[in-house]
Amino acid sequence: MNDKLKRTTILNISYINTNFTHFLKIIQARINNRENTFIATVNPEIAYYAHQNPKYQSIINDADFVTPDGIGIIKAAQIIHQPIQSRITGFDVFKAILAWGSQNHKSAYFAGAKPNVIADLKAVLKDEYPGIKISGIRDGYFQDNQVVADEINATHPDMVFLALGSPKQEEFIHQYRHINNGLWIGLGGSFDVLSGNTQRAPQFWINHHLEWLYRLLKEPSRLPRIMVIPKYLKLVRKSK
């Protein structure tokens, strides 16, 4: 863990408390130095699940950096009177690292999402991030984790991007991060967004902390997941 960064602990998860630019510089330096780096991007849904599952919470806390991915985490920090500087989403980190990696000819391994998403992602990487050397790219419908781990071990990419959903992606990283010194990050649905298969909220909604509402309007089936947020904030209030 990099102790130079300020952190804020909420329900036994320690989040980085910094701005996006500073965090990005730290990650870029670690990639350049081939430091083994695990980033966990945690939103209220993940935090709530971790609170109910101590083993998974231990995996999250094993990450070198836990980012506050979700306005609910920012609100939780305010509740305990330890404000977090800014929300740092996995998708924003993904795009920024890809852009930097393309400029600096870094290698990357991608695993996750559906086959059609991966096909579209390949096209986006080729067109928008031509400097990225693709060490491997596959959908998330694999049966044997070891096969994927062996591919990563054989190619030694600078960066490993996993869009397997939580808790699977964090469990995979926890089990296999030792095989490759580089960046490991779980990204949930980021492949879907970058590939154009899922639309991210317009900037207005993001700026006003209403991305969750935009996504709910687009996907009403997300309601049970959204309802985890008040449950999580209730737990935070009880913990004060």
GROMACS .gro file of C-alpha atoms in nm:
model
  240
    1MET     CA    1   0.000   0.000   0.000
    2ASN     CA    2   0.123   0.352  -0.086
    3ASP     CA    3   0.109   0.539   0.244
    4LYS     CA    4   0.189   0.875   0.085
    5LEU     CA    5  -0.177   0.914  -0.009
    6LYS     CA    6  -0.432   1.032   0.242
    7ARG     CA    7  -0.707   0.776   0.302
    8THR     CA    8  -1.054   0.779   0.450
    9THR     CA    9  -1.195   0.464   0.611
   10ILE     CA   10  -1.568   0.391   0.582
   11LEU     CA   11  -1.712   0.064   0.714
   12ASN     CA   12  -1.362  -0.086   0.733
   13ILE     CA   13  -1.270  -0.003   0.372
   14SER     CA   14  -0.990   0.249   0.324
   15TYR     CA   15  -1.043   0.478   0.023
   16ILE     CA   16  -0.784   0.704  -0.134
   17ASN     CA   17  -0.858   1.070  -0.066
   18THR     CA   18  -0.697   1.270  -0.344
   19ASN     CA   19  -0.772   1.426  -0.681
   20PHE     CA   20  -0.781   1.241  -1.012
   21THR     CA   21  -0.470   1.405  -1.161
   22HIS     CA   22  -0.250   1.322  -0.864
   23PHE     CA   23  -0.373   0.964  -0.853
   24LEU     CA   24  -0.314   0.919  -1.225
   25LYS     CA   25   0.047   1.035  -1.193
   26ILE     CA   26   0.108   0.781  -0.917
   27ILE     CA   27  -0.036   0.497  -1.127
   28GLN     CA   28   0.162   0.599  -1.434
   29ALA     CA   29   0.485   0.598  -1.232
   30ARG     CA   30   0.407   0.255  -1.090
   31ILE     CA   31   0.338   0.115  -1.437
   32ASN     CA   32   0.665   0.260  -1.565
   33ASN     CA   33   0.847   0.097  -1.273
   34ARG     CA   34   0.664  -0.233  -1.326
   35GLU     CA   35   0.533  -0.227  -0.970
   36ASN     CA   36   0.265  -0.480  -0.883
   37THR     CA   37  -0.045  -0.265  -0.841
   38PHE     CA   38  -0.402  -0.369  -0.761
   39ILE     CA   39  -0.673  -0.103  -0.792
   40ALA     CA   40  -1.019  -0.181  -0.656
   41THR     CA   41  -1.293   0.056  -0.774
   42VAL     CA   42  -1.561   0.049  -0.506
   43ASN     CA   43  -1.914   0.187  -0.528
   44PRO     CA   44  -2.186   0.156  -0.260
   45GLU     CA   45  -2.313  -0.173  -0.402
   46ILE     CA   46  -1.967  -0.330  -0.376
   47ALA     CA   47  -1.907  -0.177  -0.033
   48TYR     CA   48  -2.240  -0.310   0.095
   49TYR     CA   49  -2.164  -0.658  -0.038
   50ALA     CA   50  -1.817  -0.645   0.119
   51HIS     CA   51  -1.969  -0.549   0.455
   52GLN     CA   52  -2.181  -0.866   0.440
   53ASN     CA   53  -1.890  -1.084   0.321
   54PRO     CA   54  -1.573  -1.048   0.532
   55LYS     CA   55  -1.362  -1.262   0.297
   56TYR     CA   56  -1.441  -1.033   0.005
   57GLN     CA   57  -1.382  -0.726   0.220
   58SER     CA   58  -1.037  -0.864   0.300
   59ILE     CA   59  -0.967  -0.893  -0.074
   60ILE     CA   60  -1.072  -0.531  -0.128
   61ASN     CA   61  -0.848  -0.417   0.155
   62ASP     CA   62  -0.559  -0.610   0.000
   63ALA     CA   63  -0.569  -0.369  -0.295
   64ASP     CA   64  -0.296  -0.107  -0.313
   65PHE     CA   65  -0.555   0.158  -0.394
   66VAL     CA   66  -0.930   0.161  -0.335
   67THR     CA   67  -1.102   0.437  -0.532
   68PRO     CA   68  -1.432   0.601  -0.430
   69ASP     CA   69  -1.634   0.505  -0.739
   70GLY     CA   70  -1.982   0.638  -0.678
   71ILE     CA   71  -2.145   0.947  -0.530
   72GLY     CA   72  -2.274   0.725  -0.249
   73ILE     CA   73  -1.919   0.681  -0.122
   74ILE     CA   74  -1.868   1.059  -0.129
   75LYS     CA   75  -2.192   1.106   0.067
   76ALA     CA   76  -2.083   0.840   0.316
   77ALA     CA   77  -1.757   1.027   0.377
   78GLN     CA   78  -1.958   1.343   0.449
   79ILE     CA   79  -2.176   1.153   0.694
   80ILE     CA   80  -1.871   1.056   0.902
   81HIS     CA   81  -1.730   1.410   0.865
   82GLN     CA   82  -1.425   1.300   0.668
   83PRO     CA   83  -1.488   1.448   0.320
   84ILE     CA   84  -1.323   1.281   0.020
   85GLN     CA   85  -1.177   1.523  -0.236
   86SER     CA   86  -1.326   1.369  -0.547
   87ARG     CA   87  -1.500   1.068  -0.692
   88ILE     CA   88  -1.258   0.857  -0.899
   89THR     CA   89  -1.439   0.615  -1.126
   90GLY     CA   90  -1.298   0.302  -1.280
   91PHE     CA   91  -1.412   0.413  -1.624
   92ASP     CA   92  -1.230   0.746  -1.598
   93VAL     CA   93  -0.913   0.570  -1.483
   94PHE     CA   94  -0.951   0.319  -1.767
   95LYS     CA   95  -0.979   0.587  -2.036
   96ALA     CA   96  -0.697   0.798  -1.896
   97ILE     CA   97  -0.458   0.505  -1.860
   98LEU     CA   98  -0.542   0.382  -2.210
   99ALA     CA   99  -0.471   0.727  -2.358
  100TRP     CA  100  -0.143   0.754  -2.170
  101GLY     CA  101  -0.056   0.393  -2.247
  102SER     CA  102  -0.118   0.449  -2.617
  103GLN     CA  103   0.115   0.749  -2.618
  104ASN     CA  104   0.382   0.549  -2.437
  105HIS     CA  105   0.337   0.219  -2.625
  106LYS     CA  106   0.234   0.014  -2.322
  107SER     CA  107   0.102  -0.341  -2.346
  108ALA     CA  108  -0.235  -0.449  -2.207
  109TYR     CA  109  -0.443  -0.761  -2.154
  110PHE     CA  110  -0.823  -0.741  -2.164
  111ALA     CA  111  -1.073  -0.998  -2.035
  112GLY     CA  112  -1.444  -0.962  -1.975
  113ALA     CA  113  -1.783  -0.868  -2.118
  114LYS     CA  114  -1.977  -1.041  -2.397
  115PRO     CA  115  -1.825  -1.157  -2.729
  116ASN     CA  116  -1.995  -0.879  -2.929
  117VAL     CA  117  -1.864  -0.619  -2.684
  118ILE     CA  118  -1.510  -0.751  -2.723
  119ALA     CA  119  -1.541  -0.733  -3.102
  120ASP     CA  120  -1.643  -0.367  -3.076
  121LEU     CA  121  -1.376  -0.298  -2.814
  122LYS     CA  122  -1.107  -0.426  -3.051
  123ALA     CA  123  -1.218  -0.173  -3.311
  124VAL     CA  124  -1.217   0.113  -3.060
  125LEU     CA  125  -0.869   0.021  -2.936
  126LYS     CA  126  -0.738   0.009  -3.293
  127ASP     CA  127  -0.892   0.344  -3.390
  128GLU     CA  128  -0.858   0.548  -3.071
  129TYR     CA  129  -0.565   0.388  -2.887
  130PRO     CA  130  -0.336   0.264  -3.166
  131GLY     CA  131  -0.023   0.272  -2.949
  132ILE     CA  132  -0.155   0.006  -2.711
  133LYS     CA  133   0.004  -0.333  -2.769
  134ILE     CA  134  -0.269  -0.590  -2.708
  135SER     CA  135  -0.115  -0.882  -2.521
  136GLY     CA  136  -0.446  -1.065  -2.521
  137ILE     CA  137  -0.817  -0.992  -2.543
  138ARG     CA  138  -1.109  -1.226  -2.470
  139ASP     CA  139  -1.465  -1.217  -2.349
  140GLY     CA  140  -1.564  -1.301  -1.995
  141TYR     CA  141  -1.725  -1.635  -2.074
  142PHE     CA  142  -1.427  -1.852  -1.993
  143GLN     CA  143  -1.457  -2.157  -1.770
  144ASP     CA  144  -1.099  -2.194  -1.654
  145ASN     CA  145  -0.933  -1.903  -1.474
  146GLN     CA  146  -0.597  -2.074  -1.502
  147VAL     CA  147  -0.604  -2.051  -1.883
  148VAL     CA  148  -0.640  -1.674  -1.861
  149ALA     CA  149  -0.375  -1.653  -1.591
  150ASP     CA  150  -0.137  -1.854  -1.809
  151GLU     CA  151  -0.191  -1.613  -2.099
  152ILE     CA  152  -0.111  -1.318  -1.874
  153ASN     CA  153   0.193  -1.495  -1.734
  154ALA     CA  154   0.321  -1.572  -2.085
  155THR     CA  155   0.283  -1.217  -2.220
  156HIS     CA  156   0.369  -1.005  -1.911
  157PRO     CA  157   0.156  -0.702  -2.003
  158ASP     CA  158   0.209  -0.363  -1.843
  159MET     CA  159  -0.162  -0.350  -1.762
  160VAL     CA  160  -0.437  -0.606  -1.699
  161PHE     CA  161  -0.795  -0.484  -1.741
  162LEU     CA  162  -1.069  -0.718  -1.616
  163ALA     CA  163  -1.439  -0.652  -1.675
  164LEU     CA  164  -1.579  -0.960  -1.505
  165GLY     CA  165  -1.804  -0.788  -1.254
  166SER     CA  166  -1.768  -0.796  -0.877
  167PRO     CA  167  -1.673  -0.999  -0.682
  168LYS     CA  168  -1.530  -1.219  -0.960
  169GLN     CA  169  -1.282  -0.966  -1.096
  170GLU     CA  170  -1.136  -0.878  -0.757
  171GLU     CA  171  -1.116  -1.244  -0.658
  172PHE     CA  172  -0.929  -1.320  -0.981
  173ILE     CA  173  -0.681  -1.038  -0.922
  174HIS     CA  174  -0.627  -1.141  -0.561
  175GLN     CA  175  -0.550  -1.497  -0.668
  176TYR     CA  176  -0.325  -1.425  -0.964
  177ARG     CA  177  -0.166  -1.081  -0.925
  178HIS     CA  178   0.160  -1.240  -0.815
  179ILE     CA  179   0.223  -1.377  -1.166
  180ASN     CA  180   0.275  -1.037  -1.329
  181ASN     CA  181   0.424  -0.711  -1.205
  182GLY     CA  182   0.206  -0.441  -1.354
  183LEU     CA  183  -0.132  -0.279  -1.314
  184TRP     CA  184  -0.433  -0.496  -1.227
  185ILE     CA  185  -0.776  -0.333  -1.219
  186GLY     CA  186  -1.136  -0.456  -1.217
  187LEU     CA  187  -1.364  -0.242  -1.434
  188GLY     CA  188  -1.716  -0.384  -1.417
  189GLY     CA  189  -1.908  -0.262  -1.721
  190SER     CA  190  -1.640  -0.030  -1.860
  191PHE     CA  191  -1.579  -0.240  -2.172
  192ASP     CA  192  -1.949  -0.202  -2.260
  193VAL     CA  193  -1.926   0.176  -2.229
  194LEU     CA  194  -1.597   0.224  -2.412
  195SER     CA  195  -1.712  -0.003  -2.696
  196GLY     CA  196  -2.032   0.199  -2.737
  197ASN     CA  197  -2.267  -0.081  -2.634
  198THR     CA  198  -2.377   0.108  -2.323
  199GLN     CA  199  -2.416   0.484  -2.313
  200ARG     CA  200  -2.264   0.670  -2.022
  201ALA     CA  201  -2.460   0.956  -1.870
  202PRO     CA  202  -2.405   1.297  -2.034
  203GLN     CA  203  -2.166   1.528  -1.850
  204PHE     CA  204  -2.450   1.737  -1.706
  205TRP     CA  205  -2.585   1.437  -1.516
  206ILE     CA  206  -2.236   1.340  -1.400
  207ASN     CA  207  -2.155   1.694  -1.282
  208HIS     CA  208  -2.474   1.704  -1.078
  209HIS     CA  209  -2.412   1.360  -0.924
  210LEU     CA  210  -2.714   1.212  -1.100
  211GLU     CA  211  -2.547   0.946  -1.310
  212TRP     CA  212  -2.726   0.682  -1.103
  213LEU     CA  213  -3.065   0.836  -1.196
  214TYR     CA  214  -2.976   0.852  -1.565
  215ARG     CA  215  -2.880   0.486  -1.566
  216LEU     CA  216  -3.199   0.394  -1.380
  217LEU     CA  217  -3.412   0.578  -1.637
  218LYS     CA  218  -3.232   0.396  -1.917
  219GLU     CA  219  -3.237   0.060  -1.738
  220PRO     CA  220  -3.531   0.031  -1.493
  221SER     CA  221  -3.415  -0.322  -1.410
  222ARG     CA  222  -3.130  -0.160  -1.215
  223LEU     CA  223  -3.371  -0.048  -0.940
  224PRO     CA  224  -3.280  -0.328  -0.694
  225ARG     CA  225  -2.913  -0.237  -0.733
  226ILE     CA  226  -2.984   0.134  -0.687
  227MET     CA  227  -3.180   0.060  -0.370
  228VAL     CA  228  -2.861  -0.072  -0.212
  229ILE     CA  229  -2.739   0.289  -0.182
  230PRO     CA  230  -2.981   0.394   0.098
  231LYS     CA  231  -2.914   0.064   0.276
  232TYR     CA  232  -2.541   0.135   0.259
  233LEU     CA  233  -2.580   0.493   0.384
  234LYS     CA  234  -2.796   0.366   0.672
  235LEU     CA  235  -2.512   0.133   0.774
  236VAL     CA  236  -2.268   0.424   0.759
  237ARG     CA  237  -2.490   0.638   0.985
  238LYS     CA  238  -2.514   0.354   1.236
  239SER     CA  239  -2.134   0.322   1.238
  240LYS     CA  240  -2.077   0.683   1.347
   0.00000   0.00000   0.00000
